[in-house]
Coordinates of C-alpha atoms and ligand atoms in Angstrom, one line a residue:
M1 CA 13.0 17.7 0.6
A2 CA 10.3 16.4 -1.8
A3 CA 6.9 15.8 -0.3
M4 CA 6.2 12.2 0.7
A5 CA 3.9 10.6 -1.8
T6 CA 1.0 10.0 0.6
N7 CA -1.6 9.8 -2.1
T8 CA -0.1 6.8 -3.8
S9 CA -0.3 3.4 -2.3
G10 CA 3.0 1.6 -2.1
P11 CA 5.2 -0.1 -2.8
V12 CA 6.4 2.1 -5.7
P13 CA 9.8 1.8 -7.4
F14 CA 12.4 3.3 -5.1
T15 CA 14.3 5.1 -7.9
D16 CA 11.1 6.7 -9.1
V17 CA 10.8 8.6 -5.8
D18 CA 14.5 9.3 -5.5
D19 CA 15.1 12.7 -7.1
G20 CA 18.7 12.8 -6.0
T21 CA 18.3 15.7 -3.6
V22 CA 19.1 13.8 -0.4
P23 CA 22.8 14.5 0.2
K24 CA 25.2 11.7 1.2
R25 CA 26.3 12.1 4.8
P26 CA 28.3 8.9 5.5
A27 CA 27.3 7.4 8.9
K28 CA 31.1 6.9 9.5
E29 CA 31.5 10.6 10.1
E30 CA 29.4 10.2 13.3
F31 CA 30.4 6.7 14.4
G32 CA 34.0 6.4 13.0
D33 CA 35.5 6.0 16.5
L34 CA 33.2 3.1 17.3
V35 CA 34.1 1.4 14.0
A36 CA 37.8 1.9 14.5
A37 CA 37.7 0.2 17.8
L38 CA 36.3 -3.1 16.4
P39 CA 38.4 -6.1 15.4
R40 CA 39.1 -6.2 11.7
K41 CA 40.2 -8.4 8.9
H42 CA 41.0 -7.8 5.3
Q43 CA 39.6 -10.7 3.2
A44 CA 38.7 -11.3 -0.4
G45 CA 39.2 -7.6 -1.2
L46 CA 37.0 -6.4 1.6
E47 CA 37.7 -4.7 4.9
L48 CA 35.7 -6.5 7.6
R49 CA 34.8 -5.5 11.1
L50 CA 33.5 -7.8 13.9
Y51 CA 30.3 -6.2 15.1
Q52 CA 27.9 -8.0 17.5
G53 CA 29.2 -11.4 16.4
F54 CA 29.2 -10.8 12.6
W55 CA 31.9 -9.7 10.1
L56 CA 30.4 -6.7 8.5
P57 CA 32.0 -4.8 5.6
D58 CA 33.7 -1.8 7.2
H59 CA 31.6 0.7 5.3
W60 CA 28.3 -0.8 6.6
V61 CA 29.1 -0.8 10.3
A62 CA 28.3 2.8 11.2
G63 CA 25.2 2.6 9.0
T64 CA 24.1 -0.4 11.0
V65 CA 24.5 1.5 14.2
V66 CA 22.3 4.3 12.8
F67 CA 19.8 1.7 11.5
Q68 CA 19.6 0.1 14.9
R69 CA 19.2 3.4 16.8
R70 CA 17.1 5.6 14.5
F71 CA 15.1 3.6 11.9
A72 CA 11.5 4.6 12.1
P73 CA 9.5 1.6 11.1
R74 CA 5.9 1.8 9.9
P75 CA 3.5 -1.0 11.0
D76 CA 3.0 -2.2 7.5
D77 CA 6.7 -2.2 6.5
V78 CA 7.9 -5.5 5.0
I79 CA 11.7 -6.2 5.2
L80 CA 13.3 -8.7 2.8
A81 CA 16.4 -10.3 4.3
S82 CA 19.1 -12.6 3.0
Y83 CA 22.7 -13.6 3.2
P84 CA 24.4 -12.2 0.0
K85 CA 24.0 -14.4 -3.1
C86 CA 21.2 -16.5 -1.6
G87 CA 18.3 -15.2 -3.7
T88 CA 18.1 -11.5 -2.8
T89 CA 17.3 -10.2 -6.3
W90 CA 14.7 -12.9 -6.9
L91 CA 13.0 -12.3 -3.6
K92 CA 12.9 -8.6 -4.2
A93 CA 11.4 -9.1 -7.6
L94 CA 8.8 -11.6 -6.3
A95 CA 7.8 -9.5 -3.3
F96 CA 7.6 -6.3 -5.4
A97 CA 5.6 -8.0 -8.2
T98 CA 3.2 -9.6 -5.7
M99 CA 2.6 -6.4 -3.8
T100 CA 2.1 -4.3 -6.9
R101 CA 0.0 -6.7 -9.0
D102 CA -3.2 -4.6 -8.8
A103 CA -1.4 -1.3 -9.5
Y104 CA -0.2 -2.5 -12.9
P105 CA -3.1 -4.6 -14.4
A106 CA -1.4 -4.1 -17.9
P107 CA 1.6 -6.5 -17.6
A108 CA 3.6 -4.5 -20.2
Q109 CA 3.5 -1.5 -17.8
H110 CA 5.1 -3.2 -14.9
P111 CA 8.2 -1.4 -13.5
L112 CA 10.2 -4.6 -13.3
L113 CA 10.3 -4.5 -17.1
R114 CA 12.2 -1.2 -17.0
L115 CA 14.0 -1.4 -13.7
N116 CA 16.3 -3.8 -12.0
P117 CA 14.8 -5.3 -8.8
H118 CA 17.5 -3.5 -6.8
D119 CA 16.2 -0.2 -8.2
C120 CA 12.7 -1.0 -7.1
V121 CA 13.4 -2.1 -3.5
P122 CA 15.8 0.0 -1.4
F123 CA 18.8 -1.7 0.2
L124 CA 18.9 -0.4 3.8
D125 CA 22.5 -1.3 4.6
E126 CA 23.8 1.0 1.9
I127 CA 21.2 3.7 2.5
F128 CA 22.1 4.0 6.2
A129 CA 25.9 3.7 5.4
D130 CA 25.5 6.7 3.1
G131 CA 23.3 8.6 5.7
Q132 CA 20.5 8.9 3.2
E133 CA 17.7 7.4 5.3
A134 CA 15.6 10.5 4.5
K135 CA 15.0 8.8 1.2
L136 CA 12.9 6.1 2.9
E137 CA 10.5 8.7 4.2
R138 CA 9.5 9.5 0.6
L139 CA 8.2 6.0 0.0
P140 CA 4.4 5.6 0.4
S141 CA 3.2 2.8 2.6
P142 CA 3.4 -0.1 2.6
R143 CA 7.2 0.0 2.1
L144 CA 9.3 -2.9 0.9
M145 CA 13.0 -2.7 1.8
N146 CA 15.9 -5.2 2.0
T147 CA 18.8 -5.9 4.2
H148 CA 21.7 -8.4 4.5
M149 CA 21.9 -7.9 8.3
P150 CA 21.3 -11.0 10.5
H151 CA 18.1 -11.0 12.5
T152 CA 20.0 -10.3 15.8
L153 CA 21.3 -7.0 14.4
L154 CA 18.0 -5.7 13.2
P155 CA 16.6 -2.7 15.2
E156 CA 14.4 -3.8 18.2
S157 CA 11.6 -1.8 16.6
V158 CA 11.8 -4.0 13.5
I159 CA 12.0 -7.3 15.5
A160 CA 9.0 -6.3 17.5
G161 CA 6.9 -4.7 14.8
C162 CA 7.7 -5.5 11.2
K163 CA 7.3 -8.5 8.9
V164 CA 10.5 -10.0 7.7
A165 CA 10.8 -12.5 4.8
Y166 CA 14.1 -14.3 4.7
V167 CA 15.6 -16.5 2.0
C168 CA 18.5 -18.9 2.5
R169 CA 20.4 -21.1 0.1
D170 CA 22.8 -24.1 0.2
P171 CA 26.0 -22.4 1.4
K172 CA 28.0 -24.3 -1.3
D173 CA 26.0 -22.6 -4.1
M174 CA 26.3 -19.3 -2.2
V175 CA 30.1 -19.5 -2.2
V176 CA 30.2 -20.3 -5.9
S177 CA 27.8 -17.4 -6.7
L178 CA 29.7 -15.0 -4.4
W179 CA 33.0 -16.0 -6.1
H180 CA 31.7 -15.3 -9.6
F181 CA 30.2 -12.0 -8.3
L182 CA 33.5 -10.8 -6.6
R183 CA 35.5 -11.8 -9.6
R184 CA 33.8 -9.1 -11.6
R185 CA 35.9 -6.7 -9.4
Q186 CA 38.8 -9.0 -8.6
P187 CA 39.4 -11.3 -11.5
E188 CA 42.3 -13.0 -9.8
L189 CA 40.5 -14.0 -6.6
P190 CA 41.2 -17.7 -6.1
F191 CA 38.1 -19.8 -5.3
A192 CA 40.0 -21.8 -2.7
E193 CA 40.8 -18.6 -0.8
L194 CA 37.2 -17.5 -0.6
F195 CA 36.1 -21.0 0.3
E196 CA 38.5 -21.0 3.3
H197 CA 37.1 -17.7 4.5
V198 CA 33.5 -19.0 4.3
C199 CA 34.5 -22.1 6.3
D200 CA 36.1 -19.9 8.9
G201 CA 33.0 -17.8 9.1
A202 CA 35.0 -14.7 8.3
V203 CA 33.3 -13.4 5.2
A204 CA 31.0 -10.5 4.7
V205 CA 28.0 -10.7 7.1
G206 CA 29.3 -14.1 8.2
P207 CA 29.3 -16.6 9.7
I208 CA 26.7 -17.8 7.3
W209 CA 25.4 -20.5 9.7
D210 CA 24.8 -17.9 12.4
H211 CA 23.0 -15.7 9.9
V212 CA 20.7 -18.4 8.8
L213 CA 20.1 -19.6 12.4
S214 CA 19.2 -16.1 13.5
Y215 CA 16.2 -16.0 11.1
W216 CA 15.4 -19.7 11.6
R217 CA 15.0 -19.2 15.3
A218 CA 13.0 -16.0 14.9
S219 CA 10.7 -17.7 12.4
L220 CA 10.0 -20.5 15.0
A221 CA 9.4 -17.9 17.7
R222 CA 7.2 -15.6 15.6
P223 CA 6.0 -17.2 12.4
D224 CA 3.6 -14.3 11.9
R225 CA 6.6 -11.9 11.8
V226 CA 9.4 -13.9 10.1
L227 CA 8.9 -16.0 7.0
F228 CA 11.7 -18.5 6.3
L229 CA 12.2 -19.4 2.6
R230 CA 14.7 -21.5 0.8
Y231 CA 16.1 -20.7 -2.7
E232 CA 15.9 -24.4 -3.6
D233 CA 12.2 -24.6 -2.7
L234 CA 11.5 -21.6 -4.7
L235 CA 13.1 -23.3 -7.7
L236 CA 11.1 -26.4 -7.2
D237 CA 7.7 -24.7 -7.0
T238 CA 7.8 -21.0 -7.2
G239 CA 4.1 -20.5 -7.3
K240 CA 3.5 -22.3 -4.0
H241 CA 6.0 -20.1 -2.2
V242 CA 4.8 -16.9 -3.9
R243 CA 1.4 -17.7 -2.4
R244 CA 3.0 -18.1 1.0
L245 CA 4.9 -14.9 0.6
A246 CA 1.8 -13.0 -0.5
E247 CA -0.2 -14.4 2.5
F248 CA 2.6 -13.5 4.9
M249 CA 2.8 -9.9 3.5
G250 CA -0.9 -9.5 3.9
R251 CA -1.7 -9.5 0.2
P252 CA -3.0 -13.1 -0.3
F253 CA -4.0 -14.4 -3.7
S254 CA -7.5 -15.9 -3.7
P255 CA -7.6 -19.7 -4.6
A256 CA -8.9 -18.7 -8.0
D257 CA -6.0 -16.3 -8.7
E258 CA -3.8 -19.0 -10.3
G259 CA -3.4 -16.7 -13.3
A260 CA -2.1 -13.8 -11.2
V261 CA 0.3 -16.1 -9.4
E262 CA 1.6 -17.4 -12.7
A263 CA 2.0 -13.9 -14.0
V264 CA 4.2 -13.0 -11.0
V265 CA 6.3 -16.2 -11.3
E266 CA 6.7 -15.6 -15.1
L267 CA 7.6 -11.9 -14.7
C268 CA 10.3 -12.7 -12.1
S269 CA 11.6 -15.9 -13.7
F270 CA 15.4 -16.1 -14.2
E271 CA 15.1 -16.3 -18.0
K272 CA 12.7 -13.3 -18.2
M273 CA 14.8 -11.1 -15.8
K274 CA 18.1 -12.0 -17.4
G275 CA 16.8 -11.3 -20.9
L276 CA 15.5 -7.8 -20.1
E277 CA 17.5 -4.9 -21.6
V278 CA 17.6 -3.1 -18.3
N279 CA 19.3 -6.1 -16.6
K280 CA 22.0 -6.4 -19.3
K281 CA 23.4 -2.9 -18.9
G282 CA 24.4 -0.3 -16.3
S283 CA 25.0 -0.9 -12.6
A284 CA 23.1 -1.1 -9.4
G285 CA 24.3 -0.2 -5.9
A286 CA 25.7 3.0 -4.5
Y287 CA 29.0 2.1 -2.8
H288 CA 30.3 -0.7 -4.9
A289 CA 28.1 -0.2 -8.0
M290 CA 28.0 -3.7 -9.7
P291 CA 27.0 -4.4 -13.3
R292 CA 23.3 -5.3 -13.3
D293 CA 24.0 -8.4 -15.3
S294 CA 26.2 -9.7 -12.4
F295 CA 23.0 -10.4 -10.5
F296 CA 21.8 -13.0 -13.1
R297 CA 24.3 -15.7 -13.7
K298 CA 22.9 -19.3 -13.8
G299 CA 20.0 -19.3 -11.3
V300 CA 20.2 -23.0 -10.5
A301 CA 20.8 -25.3 -7.5
G302 CA 23.9 -27.5 -7.4
D303 CA 26.4 -25.6 -9.5
W304 CA 28.9 -26.1 -6.7
V305 CA 29.8 -29.5 -8.3
N306 CA 31.5 -27.6 -11.1
H307 CA 33.7 -25.6 -8.6
M308 CA 34.6 -27.7 -5.6
T309 CA 36.1 -31.1 -4.9
P310 CA 33.9 -33.6 -3.1
E311 CA 36.3 -33.1 -0.1
M312 CA 35.6 -29.4 0.0
A313 CA 31.8 -30.0 -0.3
T314 CA 31.9 -32.5 2.6
R315 CA 33.9 -30.2 4.7
L316 CA 31.5 -27.2 4.3
D317 CA 28.5 -29.5 4.7
E318 CA 29.9 -30.9 8.0
V319 CA 30.6 -27.4 9.4
V320 CA 27.0 -26.4 8.6
R321 CA 25.5 -29.7 9.8
D322 CA 27.4 -29.3 13.1
K323 CA 26.2 -25.8 13.6
F324 CA 22.5 -26.7 12.7
R325 CA 22.5 -29.8 15.0
G326 CA 19.6 -29.6 17.5
T327 CA 18.0 -26.6 15.9
G328 CA 15.4 -28.4 13.9
L329 CA 16.8 -26.9 10.7
A330 CA 17.8 -29.4 8.0
A331 CA 21.2 -28.9 6.6
P332 CA 21.5 -28.8 2.8
Ligands
PAP1 P1 22.8 -10.1 -3.8 O1 22.6 -10.7 -2.5 O2 24.1 -9.6 -4.1 O3 21.7 -9.2 -4.2 P2 21.6 -12.4 -5.0 O4 20.5 -11.9 -5.8 O5 21.2 -13.1 -3.7 O6 22.7 -11.3 -4.9 O7 22.4 -13.5 -5.8 C1 22.4 -13.7 -7.2 C2 22.1 -15.2 -7.4 O8 20.6 -15.3 -7.6 C3 22.7 -15.6 -8.7 O9 22.9 -17.0 -8.5 P3 24.1 -17.8 -9.3 O10 25.3 -17.0 -9.2 O11 24.2 -19.1 -8.7 O12 23.5 -17.9 -10.7 C4 21.6 -15.4 -9.7 O13 21.7 -16.1 -10.9 C5 20.4 -15.8 -8.9 N1 19.2 -15.2 -9.4 C6 19.0 -13.8 -9.7 N2 17.7 -13.7 -10.1 C7 17.1 -14.9 -10.1 C8 15.8 -15.3 -10.5 N3 14.9 -14.5 -11.0 N4 15.6 -16.6 -10.4 C9 16.5 -17.5 -9.9 N5 17.7 -17.1 -9.5 C10 18.0 -15.8 -9.6

C-alpha cells in the first residue's frame, strides 16, 4: 500500500492519491447473508433493500454495515451528506474549493478545473460497498468525504465526533432531477412511475422525508456538528452560505475576504462547472459509472412545473408537509 501523504495538508483530490492498487473486495462477500434476509423491492431499475428504515440500493447495504462497524474517523473529518440529486455535486465543489483555497493561490491551478467534484471528494457508500476503504487512509487530514446515508445510519463514531454538512432540496425538483439522471441508463423510465415510488417512500435511500428529518433533528440537537443547508438558499445567495459552510468546517473567511468568497462561488458556479471540458466527457462513479455531464443539467429551482401536473405537485407537497408537521422544518 502507498504511504499515507502525511506531509501534505488536506483535502487533496481523491483521485490524485488513488493509484489503483487497493483491490476491490465487495462487502457483500462478508455480509451477503445479512443482505439476503432483508425485505426487497425492484423499482425504477434498482434492487432495493429495507435496512434500518430506509430503502438502500442492494449493492450499498453490506458496505453500509462495514461503514457503521469499521469506519475509523479522524477528529477533523468533514462529511458532506445529501439525498441523491439534491445538490451533492455542488456541495462537494463548494466545500472542496473552500477548504483548499490557500493551497491553490493561482486560480488556474485549482484541481476543480481538471477534475469533476466527484473525483475530488470520495463517495463513502461506494467505497465501502467495494471494500476499498483502505483508500481513505491515504488521504491527508483534514479529509472531506460524502455520503447519501441518512443521519441515523451513520456510524456512532461519526455522529459523536465528525462534522457533517447536509444539503436538502425541494423533493419535487429532486424527482425531476432523478428522473433525468436515471433516464441516462433507462431511457424508457416513465416519470409517473418514479413519482409514485417517491410518494410511497420506496426509492433509493428513501423515504426522502425521513432522510431530511434525520439531519434536521441532528442539526437542532448539535448545530456545531451538523450544518443544514438548502439548495434553494444556495441559489439565492451562494456567498452567504459558503461563509456559513467555511465557518462550520473550521476554515472561516475573514470579513475582508469577500474576494476569496466570490472566487469560490465563481469556480463552483453551475455555468463554470458545466462548461469545463472535464465535466463534458468521461464518467464518474465506480459501480454505476455515470457520464460526468449527467451531474450538470439545469441547476435551477422550480423545474418541476415542466414535468408534473398541479395535482401531482400538491400531492407530494402534502405528503411532505404532513411528515414535517411539528418538527419546525418548513416544507417547500
Ligand atoms: P448526486 O446526488 O447524484 O451526486 P446531485 O449533484 O445532487 O447528484 O444532483 C445534480 C443536480 O445538481 C442537478 O440538478 P438538475 O437536474 O435539477 O439540473 C444539477 O444540475 C445540479 N447541480 C450540479 N452542479 C451544480 C452547481 N454547481 N450549481 C447548481 N446546481 C448544480
